[in-house]
């Protein structure tokens, strides 16, 4: 895809489960590879950078098994890599290139490391200088101070401290810290300049300790690795959600109203980028936090406040603040961000260029950027992304100014967050939630409203009917909560226009039977089944918008929906509609039995303990007993346009 057009967005609210942290994922993979024993890594990020690391480790002789959706078993080498000659292509993955350079320099083999052209423009001289100080043999193959590199066996000497700069990239220190325990000797690293991005070093030290190696940190100037330590597998380890990725959604909540909750990071996180939430709070955003979640909402009754902040401690997440500055009440200054210059692109120059496209006034310096927000954003800006995942994700927030935005080369987000735009849509696409009792006309009305607006359609009732049908086919009783929930979690449902498929077989008519209607009502009363289908229903929220038809759409599934409607009708009116539908299809029907069935279903649905049938306080009530379909559709469209547009 050469570009992605984002529609004008005006609201952000919802829940996002974060992908695994890139920083933690690649550090954990390398430590597991160097450790004694097997390590099961769960919730590993699936992205370009982690695939690069996995491929490199396989080339170096590390056994890797895929044991689950996001889980891998790494067979540790118990020290240096077993393969002693290899040529590795590491793309643009700095979190793979820098640490592997150090580990391979101490592995006693012949290696060549290269990457994409941008990687060959990213400095690595400080790391190479540090390695050469202890006798490592590292040669530049093209330009002094930059990849590609050639590594050869060498006798390592650790009698003197390793002196290394810390003001270009903290990854150089991380690489040395993780590699030096391979020597088994006491090692000392001394910083010759102020260390940037200290929270990333905290991640490194935390993970090394989990693998059995403790580092004595003397301030931020000196690090001592005692002799005789070696990496040992902790057995299993879970990767936290990515705190840098959380920044986009938290900012969306602060800009677009919220609340937006991210799950996977919180107050117990080992990642420094959770401090982004504090920066948003300084701008006036309302922040709530739990052990494993953070939630952001817009300031009460006003714009975000302007800021002037030193952001050296959160350089990646700071990029999101540069875009949030578009929505502040005055000029905002981001200071001490010189490391932006040597990332996937020169992020200071790139950010200045792209923010000007949407109307901001921008000043840039060697290590700062100042953003003056426009009175209104310029619509239709084509945002260049420079093959930089964070540029694409950050600038997508500009659409929350109510203007269309074009993102060029959106596929670059695969580096760390392959389905970012789908997840962004799940908290920003407008939702019209239509609820009501059976046969109230909500399905027909919802379908016509969706067609008129060009929105996507979710028939949640069909999912429950499909679940009931799948249970019947599998011989699982409808009151077997665990059994039905297991089927719901893996339901092979497909929607092709008006056709509905179950495991590839036509199910459109089968699920519309009265029997499956009763089954759907019964399985929908089971808490585990509703929980199994919750995320699946939310995933239907896509641009330009969604009409969600079904029980508890506005109360549980999409409580933040911009427009909520509760359709109702008298039981006799609904029974007559159902009778006419069945007769029109050539099916036998008895109106008295239909009326009795509807009343029993209403009583059952209203009395159940989980998601009972009831109108949300903020939902519009529409009695369709005496309305035509056209009149009902017109009423819903009127409410939707008032609330969304």
Coordinates of C-alpha atoms in Angstrom, one line a residue:
X1 CA 0.0 0.0 0.0
X2 CA 1.5 3.3 -1.1
X3 CA -0.7 5.4 1.2
X4 CA -3.5 5.3 3.7
X5 CA -6.1 8.0 3.8
X6 CA -7.4 8.7 7.4
X7 CA -10.8 10.3 7.6
X8 CA -11.5 13.3 9.7
X9 CA -11.6 12.1 13.3
X10 CA -13.3 13.8 16.2
X11 CA -13.4 11.3 19.1
X12 CA -11.1 8.7 20.6
X13 CA -12.3 6.2 23.2
X14 CA -11.9 2.6 23.8
X15 CA -9.5 -0.1 25.0
X16 CA -6.3 -1.3 23.4
X17 CA -4.2 -4.3 24.3
X18 CA -0.6 -3.4 23.5
X19 CA 1.8 -5.5 21.5
X20 CA 4.9 -6.6 23.3
X21 CA 7.7 -4.1 23.9
X22 CA 10.4 -4.1 21.2
X23 CA 13.1 -3.2 23.6
X24 CA 12.2 -6.0 26.0
X25 CA 11.5 -8.5 23.2
X26 CA 14.9 -8.2 21.5
X27 CA 16.9 -8.0 24.8
X28 CA 15.1 -11.1 26.1
X29 CA 15.7 -13.0 22.9
X30 CA 19.4 -12.3 23.1
X31 CA 19.8 -13.1 26.8
X32 CA 17.8 -16.3 26.3
X33 CA 20.1 -17.3 23.5
X34 CA 23.2 -16.7 25.6
X35 CA 21.8 -18.4 28.7
X36 CA 22.1 -22.0 30.1
X37 CA 18.8 -23.9 29.5
X38 CA 15.6 -23.3 27.6
X39 CA 13.6 -20.2 28.0
X40 CA 9.9 -19.9 27.1
X41 CA 9.2 -16.3 26.0
X42 CA 5.5 -15.3 26.0
X43 CA 3.8 -12.2 24.5
X44 CA 6.8 -11.6 22.3
X45 CA 6.3 -8.7 19.9
X46 CA 5.7 -9.9 16.3
X47 CA 7.4 -7.2 14.1
X48 CA 10.1 -6.7 11.6
X49 CA 12.7 -6.0 14.3
X50 CA 12.0 -9.2 16.3
X51 CA 11.9 -11.3 13.1
X52 CA 15.3 -9.9 12.3
X53 CA 16.6 -11.0 15.7
X54 CA 15.0 -14.4 15.5
X55 CA 16.5 -15.0 12.0
X56 CA 19.9 -13.9 13.2
X57 CA 19.8 -16.2 16.2
X58 CA 18.9 -19.1 14.0
X59 CA 21.8 -18.4 11.8
X60 CA 24.1 -18.4 14.8
X61 CA 23.0 -21.9 15.8
X62 CA 20.3 -21.2 18.4
X63 CA 17.4 -23.6 18.6
X64 CA 14.1 -21.8 18.3
X65 CA 10.6 -23.4 18.6
X66 CA 7.3 -21.6 18.0
X67 CA 5.2 -22.9 20.9
X68 CA 2.2 -20.6 20.7
X69 CA 0.7 -17.5 19.0
X70 CA 3.3 -15.1 20.5
X71 CA 5.4 -17.6 22.4
X72 CA 8.8 -19.1 21.6
X73 CA 11.1 -21.6 23.2
X74 CA 14.8 -20.5 23.0
X75 CA 17.5 -23.2 23.4
X76 CA 20.2 -21.3 25.2
X77 CA 23.8 -21.8 24.0
X78 CA 25.2 -21.4 27.6
X79 CA 27.7 -18.8 26.5
X80 CA 29.1 -17.7 23.2
X81 CA 27.3 -18.5 19.9
X82 CA 28.1 -22.0 18.5
X83 CA 28.3 -21.0 14.9
X84 CA 31.6 -19.3 14.3
X85 CA 31.2 -18.0 10.8
X86 CA 28.2 -16.1 9.5
X87 CA 27.0 -13.1 7.5
X88 CA 24.0 -11.5 9.1
X89 CA 21.6 -9.0 7.4
X90 CA 19.9 -7.1 10.2
X91 CA 17.7 -4.6 8.3
X92 CA 17.2 -1.4 10.2
X93 CA 16.9 -3.0 13.6
X94 CA 19.1 -1.1 16.0
X95 CA 18.0 -3.2 18.9
X96 CA 19.4 -6.3 17.0
X97 CA 22.4 -4.8 15.3
X98 CA 24.1 -3.1 18.3
X99 CA 23.8 -5.9 20.9
X100 CA 24.7 -8.6 18.4
X101 CA 27.8 -6.6 17.4
X102 CA 29.1 -6.8 21.0
X103 CA 28.0 -10.4 21.6
X104 CA 29.6 -11.6 18.4
X105 CA 32.8 -9.7 19.0
X106 CA 33.2 -11.8 22.1
X107 CA 32.2 -15.1 20.5
X108 CA 35.5 -16.0 18.9
X109 CA 34.3 -16.2 15.3
X110 CA 34.3 -14.5 11.9
X111 CA 31.1 -12.5 11.3
X112 CA 29.9 -9.8 8.8
X113 CA 27.0 -7.6 9.9
X114 CA 25.1 -5.4 7.5
X115 CA 21.7 -3.7 7.1
X116 CA 19.6 -1.5 5.0
X117 CA 21.1 1.8 3.7
X118 CA 19.7 3.8 6.6
X119 CA 21.4 1.4 9.1
X120 CA 24.7 2.1 7.4
X121 CA 24.1 5.8 8.2
X122 CA 23.5 5.3 11.9
X123 CA 26.7 5.7 13.9
X124 CA 28.2 2.8 15.8
X125 CA 31.7 4.2 16.4
X126 CA 31.3 4.6 20.2
X127 CA 30.4 0.9 20.6
X128 CA 33.2 -0.2 18.3
X129 CA 35.7 2.0 20.2
X130 CA 34.6 0.4 23.5
X131 CA 35.0 -3.1 22.1
X132 CA 38.4 -2.3 20.6
X133 CA 39.6 -1.1 24.1
X134 CA 39.3 -4.7 25.4
X135 CA 41.0 -6.2 22.3
X136 CA 38.0 -7.0 20.1
X137 CA 38.8 -7.0 16.4
X138 CA 36.1 -5.0 14.6
X139 CA 36.6 -3.5 11.1
X140 CA 34.5 -1.1 9.2
X141 CA 33.8 -2.3 5.7
X142 CA 32.7 1.0 4.1
X143 CA 32.8 4.2 6.2
X144 CA 34.7 4.8 9.5
X145 CA 32.3 4.8 12.4
X146 CA 29.4 3.2 10.5
X147 CA 28.2 -0.3 9.5
X148 CA 28.6 -2.7 7.8
X149 CA 31.2 -4.4 10.1
X150 CA 33.5 -7.4 10.0
X151 CA 34.3 -9.2 13.3
X152 CA 37.2 -11.5 14.0
X153 CA 38.4 -13.7 17.0
X154 CA 40.5 -11.8 19.5
X155 CA 42.1 -12.1 22.9
X156 CA 40.0 -10.0 25.3
X157 CA 41.6 -7.9 28.0
X158 CA 39.6 -6.4 30.9
X159 CA 42.3 -5.1 33.1
X160 CA 41.2 -1.5 32.6
X161 CA 37.8 0.1 32.6
X162 CA 36.0 0.5 29.3
X163 CA 35.4 4.2 28.6
X164 CA 32.4 4.9 26.4
X165 CA 30.3 7.9 25.5
X166 CA 26.7 7.9 26.5
X167 CA 25.3 10.9 24.7
X168 CA 24.6 9.4 21.2
X169 CA 22.7 6.2 22.0
X170 CA 22.1 4.2 25.1
X171 CA 22.1 1.1 23.0
X172 CA 25.9 1.1 22.9
X173 CA 26.0 0.8 26.7
X174 CA 23.2 -1.9 26.6
X175 CA 25.2 -3.9 24.1
X176 CA 28.4 -3.8 26.2
X177 CA 26.5 -4.7 29.4
X178 CA 24.8 -7.7 27.9
X179 CA 27.9 -9.0 26.1
X180 CA 30.6 -8.7 28.8
X181 CA 29.3 -11.5 31.1
X182 CA 30.4 -13.9 28.3
X183 CA 34.0 -13.3 29.4
X184 CA 33.4 -14.5 32.9
X185 CA 35.7 -11.8 34.2
X186 CA 35.1 -8.6 36.2
X187 CA 34.3 -5.8 33.8
X188 CA 34.0 -2.0 34.4
X189 CA 32.4 0.5 32.1
X190 CA 32.8 4.2 32.7
X191 CA 30.8 6.9 30.9
X192 CA 32.8 9.8 29.5
X193 CA 29.7 11.9 28.8
X194 CA 26.2 12.2 30.3
X195 CA 24.2 9.1 29.6
X196 CA 20.9 9.7 27.7
X197 CA 17.8 7.5 27.7
X198 CA 18.6 6.2 31.2
X199 CA 15.3 4.3 31.5
X200 CA 16.4 2.0 28.7
X201 CA 19.5 1.1 30.7
X202 CA 17.2 0.3 33.6
X203 CA 15.3 -2.2 31.3
X204 CA 18.7 -3.8 30.4
X205 CA 19.8 -4.2 34.0
X206 CA 16.4 -5.5 35.1
X207 CA 16.4 -8.2 32.4
X208 CA 20.0 -9.2 33.0
X209 CA 19.2 -9.7 36.7
X210 CA 16.2 -12.0 35.7
X211 CA 18.7 -14.1 33.8
X212 CA 21.1 -14.3 36.8
X213 CA 23.6 -11.5 36.1
X214 CA 23.7 -8.5 38.5
X215 CA 25.4 -5.3 37.6
X216 CA 26.6 -2.8 40.2
X217 CA 25.5 0.7 39.1
X218 CA 27.5 3.5 40.6
X219 CA 25.3 6.5 39.8
X220 CA 25.0 6.7 36.0
X221 CA 28.7 7.1 35.5
X222 CA 30.1 3.6 36.3
X223 CA 28.9 0.1 35.9
X224 CA 30.6 -3.0 37.4
X225 CA 29.9 -6.6 36.3
X226 CA 31.4 -8.9 39.0
X227 CA 33.4 -11.9 37.8
X228 CA 32.1 -15.4 37.6
X229 CA 28.6 -14.6 36.6
X230 CA 26.8 -16.3 33.7
X231 CA 23.3 -16.2 32.2
X232 CA 20.8 -18.9 33.4
X233 CA 17.3 -19.3 32.1
X234 CA 14.5 -18.1 34.3
X235 CA 12.4 -20.8 32.7
X236 CA 9.6 -18.6 31.4
X237 CA 9.3 -14.9 30.9
X238 CA 6.4 -12.6 29.8
X239 CA 7.1 -9.5 27.7
X240 CA 5.4 -6.3 28.8
X241 CA 3.3 -4.3 26.4
X242 CA 5.2 -1.6 24.6
X243 CA 5.1 1.6 26.6
X244 CA 6.3 3.7 23.5
X245 CA 3.4 2.3 21.5
X246 CA 1.1 3.2 24.4
X247 CA 1.9 6.9 23.9
X248 CA -0.1 7.1 20.6
X249 CA -3.3 5.8 22.2
X250 CA -2.9 7.8 25.5
X251 CA -2.4 10.9 23.4
X252 CA -5.4 10.1 21.3
X253 CA -7.5 9.9 24.6
X254 CA -6.1 13.3 25.7
X255 CA -6.8 14.9 22.3
X256 CA -10.0 13.1 21.4
X257 CA -11.9 13.1 24.6
X258 CA -11.4 9.6 25.8
X259 CA -11.3 7.6 27.9
X260 CA -8.7 5.5 26.1
X261 CA -7.3 2.7 28.2
X262 CA -4.1 0.8 27.2
X263 CA -3.6 -2.6 28.8
X264 CA -0.2 -4.3 29.2
X265 CA 1.7 -1.5 31.0
X266 CA 1.0 0.4 34.1
X267 CA 2.6 1.5 37.4
X268 CA 4.5 -1.8 37.7
X269 CA 6.2 -1.5 34.3
X270 CA 10.0 -1.7 34.0
X271 CA 9.8 0.7 31.0
X272 CA 10.7 4.3 31.4
X273 CA 8.3 5.4 28.7
X274 CA 5.4 5.1 31.1
X275 CA 6.6 8.5 32.2
X276 CA 4.8 9.8 29.1
X277 CA 1.6 9.6 31.1
X278 CA 3.1 12.2 33.5
X279 CA 3.9 14.5 30.6
X280 CA 0.3 14.3 29.4
X281 CA -0.9 15.0 32.9
X282 CA 1.3 18.1 32.9
X283 CA -0.6 19.2 29.8
X284 CA -3.8 18.9 31.7
X285 CA -4.9 15.4 30.6
X286 CA -6.8 13.3 33.1
X287 CA -4.7 10.2 33.8
X288 CA -5.6 7.1 35.8
X289 CA -3.3 4.1 36.3
X290 CA -3.4 0.6 37.6
X291 CA -0.7 -2.1 38.0
X292 CA -1.1 -3.1 34.3
X293 CA -3.1 -0.4 32.6
X294 CA -3.1 3.4 32.0
X295 CA -6.1 5.5 30.9
X296 CA -6.2 9.0 29.5
X297 CA -9.0 11.5 28.9
X298 CA -9.1 15.1 27.7
X299 CA -8.7 18.0 30.1
X300 CA -12.0 19.1 31.7
X301 CA -13.4 21.9 29.7
X302 CA -10.4 23.1 27.7
X303 CA -7.4 22.5 25.4
X304 CA -4.2 20.8 26.4
X305 CA -1.7 23.1 28.1
X306 CA 1.5 24.3 26.4
X307 CA 4.7 22.8 27.8
X308 CA 8.5 23.3 27.9
X309 CA 10.1 20.0 28.9
X310 CA 13.4 18.2 29.0
X311 CA 12.5 14.8 27.4
X312 CA 15.9 13.1 27.3
X313 CA 14.5 10.3 29.5
X314 CA 11.7 9.3 27.0
X315 CA 13.1 10.1 23.5
X316 CA 10.8 7.8 21.6
X317 CA 7.6 8.7 23.4
X318 CA 8.5 12.3 23.2
X319 CA 7.8 12.2 19.5
X320 CA 4.1 11.8 20.3
X321 CA 4.2 15.0 22.4
X322 CA 5.4 16.9 19.4
X323 CA 2.2 16.0 17.6
X324 CA 0.1 16.5 20.8
X325 CA 1.5 20.1 20.7
X326 CA -0.8 20.7 17.7
X327 CA -3.7 20.7 20.2
X328 CA -2.1 22.8 23.0
X329 CA -3.1 26.3 24.0
X330 CA 0.3 27.8 23.1
X331 CA 3.8 27.0 21.7
X332 CA 5.4 23.8 23.1
X333 CA 9.2 23.1 23.4
X334 CA 10.8 19.7 23.5
X335 CA 14.4 19.9 24.8
X336 CA 17.4 17.6 25.1
X337 CA 16.4 15.3 22.2
X338 CA 19.6 15.2 20.2
X339 CA 19.3 11.4 19.9
X340 CA 16.4 12.0 17.5
X341 CA 19.0 12.9 14.9
X342 CA 20.5 9.4 14.7
X343 CA 17.4 7.3 14.8
X344 CA 15.6 5.6 11.9
X345 CA 15.7 9.0 10.3
X346 CA 16.7 12.5 11.5
X347 CA 13.5 12.8 13.5
X348 CA 14.0 16.5 14.4
X349 CA 14.2 17.5 10.8
X350 CA 11.5 15.1 9.7
X351 CA 9.1 16.1 12.4
X352 CA 9.5 19.8 11.7
X353 CA 8.8 19.2 8.0
X354 CA 5.7 17.2 8.5
X355 CA 4.2 19.4 11.3
X356 CA 4.5 22.4 9.0
X357 CA 2.4 20.5 6.4
X358 CA -0.6 20.5 8.9
X359 CA -0.2 24.2 9.6
X360 CA 2.1 24.4 12.7
X361 CA 4.9 26.9 13.0
X362 CA 8.1 25.0 13.9
X363 CA 11.6 26.0 15.1
X364 CA 14.3 23.3 15.3
X365 CA 17.8 23.2 16.8
X366 CA 20.5 20.7 17.3
X367 CA 18.7 19.2 20.3
X368 CA 15.3 20.8 20.5
X369 CA 12.1 21.5 18.6
X370 CA 9.4 24.1 19.2
X371 CA 5.9 23.7 17.9
X372 CA 3.4 26.5 17.6
X373 CA -0.1 25.1 17.1
X374 CA -2.3 26.5 14.3
X375 CA -5.8 27.9 14.8
X376 CA -7.0 25.0 12.7
X377 CA -5.2 22.2 11.0
X378 CA -4.6 22.1 7.3
X379 CA -6.7 19.4 5.7
X380 CA -5.4 16.8 3.3
X381 CA -1.7 16.9 4.2
X382 CA 0.3 14.0 2.7
X383 CA 2.6 12.9 5.5
X384 CA 6.0 11.5 4.5
X385 CA 7.1 8.7 6.9
X386 CA 10.8 8.3 6.0
X387 CA 10.6 4.5 6.5
X388 CA 10.2 5.4 10.2
X389 CA 7.5 3.6 12.1
X390 CA 7.2 6.3 14.7
X391 CA 6.7 9.1 12.2
X392 CA 3.7 7.2 10.8
X393 CA 2.1 6.5 14.1
X394 CA 2.7 9.9 15.6
X395 CA 1.4 11.9 12.7
X396 CA -1.8 9.8 12.5
X397 CA -3.0 11.7 15.5
X398 CA -3.3 14.8 13.4
X399 CA -6.5 13.5 12.0
X400 CA -8.1 14.0 15.4
X401 CA -8.1 17.7 14.5
X402 CA -11.2 16.8 12.3
X403 CA -9.2 16.9 9.0
X404 CA -8.4 14.2 6.5
X405 CA -4.7 13.1 6.6
X406 CA -2.8 10.9 4.1
X407 CA -0.1 8.7 5.5
X408 CA 2.5 7.7 2.9
X409 CA 4.1 4.3 3.1
X410 CA 1.9 3.2 6.1
X411 CA 3.5 -0.3 6.0
X412 CA 6.6 1.0 7.8
X413 CA 4.7 0.5 11.1
X414 CA 5.6 -3.2 10.7
X415 CA 8.9 -2.5 12.4
X416 CA 7.2 -2.5 15.8
X417 CA 3.4 -2.5 15.4
X418 CA 2.2 -4.2 12.3
X419 CA -1.6 -3.7 12.9
X420 CA -1.3 -0.2 14.4
X421 CA -3.8 1.4 12.0
X422 CA -6.4 -1.3 12.7
X423 CA -6.0 -0.8 16.4
X424 CA -6.1 3.0 16.0
X425 CA -9.4 2.6 14.1
X426 CA -10.7 0.6 17.1
X427 CA -10.6 3.7 19.3
X428 CA -11.3 6.4 16.7
X429 CA -13.9 5.2 14.2
X430 CA -17.4 6.5 15.2
X431 CA -19.9 4.0 16.4
X432 CA -23.7 3.9 16.3
X433 CA -25.0 1.3 18.7
X434 CA -28.5 0.0 18.2
X435 CA -30.1 -2.2 20.8
X436 CA -33.5 -3.5 21.5
X437 CA -35.7 -6.6 22.0
X438 CA -36.0 -9.3 19.4
X439 CA -38.0 -8.4 16.3
X440 CA -38.0 -4.7 17.1
X441 CA -36.5 -4.0 13.7
X442 CA -33.0 -3.2 14.9
X443 CA -31.3 -5.5 12.4
X444 CA -33.1 -4.0 9.4
X445 CA -32.7 -0.4 10.6
X446 CA -29.0 -0.9 11.4
X447 CA -28.3 -2.4 8.0
X448 CA -29.9 0.5 6.2
X449 CA -28.3 3.1 8.3
X450 CA -24.9 1.5 7.7
X451 CA -25.5 1.4 3.9
X452 CA -26.6 5.1 3.9
X453 CA -23.5 6.3 5.7
X454 CA -21.1 3.9 4.1
X455 CA -20.3 2.4 7.5
X456 CA -19.3 -1.2 8.4
X457 CA -22.0 -3.3 10.0
X458 CA -21.8 -5.7 13.0
X459 CA -24.7 -8.0 13.5
X460 CA -23.7 -9.2 17.0
X461 CA -26.8 -11.4 17.2
X462 CA -25.4 -13.4 14.3
X463 CA -22.3 -14.1 16.3
X464 CA -24.3 -15.5 19.1
X465 CA -26.5 -17.5 16.7
X466 CA -23.4 -18.9 15.1
X467 CA -22.1 -19.8 18.5
X468 CA -25.3 -21.7 19.3
X469 CA -25.1 -23.4 15.9
X470 CA -21.5 -24.4 16.4
X471 CA -22.4 -25.8 19.8
X472 CA -25.2 -27.9 18.3
X473 CA -22.9 -29.2 15.6
X474 CA -20.2 -30.1 18.1
X475 CA -22.7 -31.8 20.5
X476 CA -22.0 -29.2 23.2
X477 CA -25.1 -28.3 25.4
X478 CA -26.1 -24.7 25.3
X479 CA -25.8 -24.5 29.1
X480 CA -22.2 -25.9 29.1
X481 CA -20.6 -22.6 29.8
X482 CA -16.9 -23.7 29.5
X483 CA -17.6 -25.8 26.4
X484 CA -19.6 -23.1 24.6
X485 CA -17.0 -20.4 25.5
X486 CA -14.2 -22.5 24.1
X487 CA -16.1 -22.7 20.8
X488 CA -16.9 -18.9 20.8
X489 CA -13.2 -18.1 21.3
X490 CA -12.2 -19.9 18.1
X491 CA -15.5 -19.4 16.2
X492 CA -14.7 -19.7 12.4
X493 CA -17.2 -17.0 11.4
X494 CA -17.1 -15.2 8.1
X495 CA -19.3 -12.4 6.8
X496 CA -19.4 -12.0 3.0
X497 CA -22.0 -9.4 2.2
X498 CA -25.3 -10.9 3.2
X499 CA -23.9 -14.4 3.4
X500 CA -22.7 -15.8 6.8
X501 CA -20.4 -18.8 6.9
X502 CA -19.4 -21.1 9.7
X503 CA -16.2 -23.0 9.1
X504 CA -16.5 -22.3 5.4
X505 CA -20.1 -23.6 5.2
X506 CA -23.2 -21.5 4.4
X507 CA -25.0 -20.7 7.6
X508 CA -27.2 -17.7 6.7
X509 CA -30.5 -19.5 6.8
X510 CA -29.6 -22.0 9.5
X511 CA -28.9 -19.3 12.1
X512 CA -32.2 -17.5 11.4
X513 CA -34.3 -20.4 12.6
X514 CA -36.4 -20.0 15.7
X515 CA -34.4 -22.8 17.3
X516 CA -31.1 -20.9 16.9
X517 CA -32.8 -17.8 18.1
X518 CA -33.6 -19.6 21.4
X519 CA -30.1 -21.0 21.5
X520 CA -28.5 -17.6 20.9
X521 CA -30.5 -16.2 23.8
X522 CA -29.3 -19.0 26.1
X523 CA -25.6 -18.9 25.2
X524 CA -25.7 -15.1 25.4
X525 CA -26.6 -15.4 29.1
X526 CA -23.3 -17.1 29.8
X527 CA -20.6 -14.7 31.1
X528 CA -17.7 -16.7 29.7
X529 CA -19.3 -16.7 26.2
X530 CA -19.8 -13.0 26.3
X531 CA -16.2 -12.4 27.4
X532 CA -15.0 -14.7 24.6
X533 CA -16.8 -12.6 22.0
X534 CA -16.1 -9.2 23.4
X535 CA -12.8 -8.5 21.7
X536 CA -14.0 -10.1 18.4
X537 CA -16.9 -7.6 18.3
X538 CA -14.8 -4.6 19.1
X539 CA -12.5 -5.6 16.2
X540 CA -15.3 -4.7 13.8
X541 CA -14.8 -1.1 14.6
X542 CA -13.1 0.3 11.5
X543 CA -13.1 3.5 9.5
X544 CA -15.1 5.3 8.3
X545 CA -17.4 4.0 11.1
X546 CA -19.5 1.1 12.4
X547 CA -23.1 0.4 13.0
X548 CA -23.3 -2.2 15.8
X549 CA -26.6 -4.0 16.1
X550 CA -27.3 -6.2 19.1
X551 CA -27.7 -6.7 22.8
X552 CA -25.5 -4.5 25.2
X553 CA -23.8 -2.8 22.2
X554 CA -24.0 0.6 23.9
X555 CA -23.6 -0.6 27.5
X556 CA -20.8 -3.1 27.4
X557 CA -19.2 -3.6 24.0
X558 CA -19.1 0.1 22.9
X559 CA -19.9 2.1 26.0
X560 CA -18.2 5.1 24.4
X561 CA -20.3 5.0 21.2
X562 CA -21.1 8.5 20.0
X563 CA -24.7 7.6 19.2
X564 CA -26.8 5.0 21.0
X565 CA -30.4 4.0 20.1
X566 CA -32.8 1.6 21.8
X567 CA -35.4 0.4 19.4
X568 CA -38.6 -1.1 20.9
X569 CA -42.1 -2.1 19.9
X570 CA -45.0 -3.8 21.5
X571 CA -44.9 -7.6 21.7
X572 CA -48.0 -8.0 19.4
X573 CA -46.4 -5.7 16.8
X574 CA -43.1 -7.7 16.9
X575 CA -44.9 -11.0 16.7
X576 CA -46.8 -9.8 13.6
X577 CA -43.6 -8.7 11.9
X578 CA -41.9 -12.1 12.7
X579 CA -45.1 -13.9 11.4
X580 CA -45.0 -12.0 8.1
X581 CA -41.3 -12.6 7.7
X582 CA -41.7 -16.4 8.1
X583 CA -44.8 -16.6 5.8
X584 CA -42.9 -14.6 3.1
X585 CA -40.1 -17.2 3.3
X586 CA -42.7 -20.0 2.9
X587 CA -42.1 -21.2 6.4
X588 CA -45.0 -22.4 8.7
X589 CA -45.8 -20.0 11.5
X590 CA -48.3 -19.5 14.3
X591 CA -48.7 -16.0 15.5
X592 CA -49.9 -17.0 19.0
X593 CA -46.9 -19.2 19.5
X594 CA -44.6 -16.5 18.2
X595 CA -46.1 -13.9 20.6
X596 CA -45.7 -16.4 23.5
X597 CA -42.1 -17.1 22.5
X598 CA -41.2 -13.3 22.3
X599 CA -42.7 -12.6 25.7
X600 CA -40.7 -15.5 27.2
X601 CA -37.5 -14.3 25.5
X602 CA -38.1 -10.8 26.7
X603 CA -38.5 -12.0 30.3
X604 CA -35.5 -14.2 30.1
X605 CA -33.3 -11.5 28.5
X606 CA -34.5 -8.8 31.0
X607 CA -33.9 -11.0 34.0
X608 CA -30.5 -12.5 33.3
X609 CA -27.6 -11.4 35.5
X610 CA -25.2 -10.7 32.7
X611 CA -26.0 -7.9 30.2
X612 CA -29.8 -7.8 30.8
X613 CA -32.0 -6.3 28.2
X614 CA -32.3 -2.7 29.2
X615 CA -32.0 0.8 27.7
X616 CA -28.8 2.8 28.4
X617 CA -29.4 6.0 30.2
X618 CA -27.9 8.0 27.3
X619 CA -29.6 6.0 24.5
X620 CA -32.4 7.5 22.4
X621 CA -35.6 5.5 22.7
X622 CA -37.4 4.8 19.5
X623 CA -40.8 2.9 19.6
X624 CA -41.2 1.5 16.1
X625 CA -44.7 -0.1 16.7
X626 CA -46.3 2.4 14.4
X627 CA -43.3 3.4 12.3
X628 CA -42.3 2.3 8.8
X629 CA -38.7 1.1 8.3
X630 CA -38.0 4.3 6.4
X631 CA -39.2 6.5 9.3
X632 CA -37.2 4.6 11.8
X633 CA -34.1 4.8 9.6
X634 CA -34.6 8.6 9.2
X635 CA -34.8 9.1 13.0
X636 CA -31.6 7.1 13.7
X637 CA -29.8 9.0 10.9
X638 CA -30.8 12.3 12.4
X639 CA -29.4 11.4 15.8
X640 CA -26.2 10.0 14.3
X641 CA -25.5 13.1 12.2
X642 CA -26.1 15.4 15.2
X643 CA -23.7 13.5 17.4
X644 CA -21.0 12.4 14.9
X645 CA -20.8 15.2 12.4

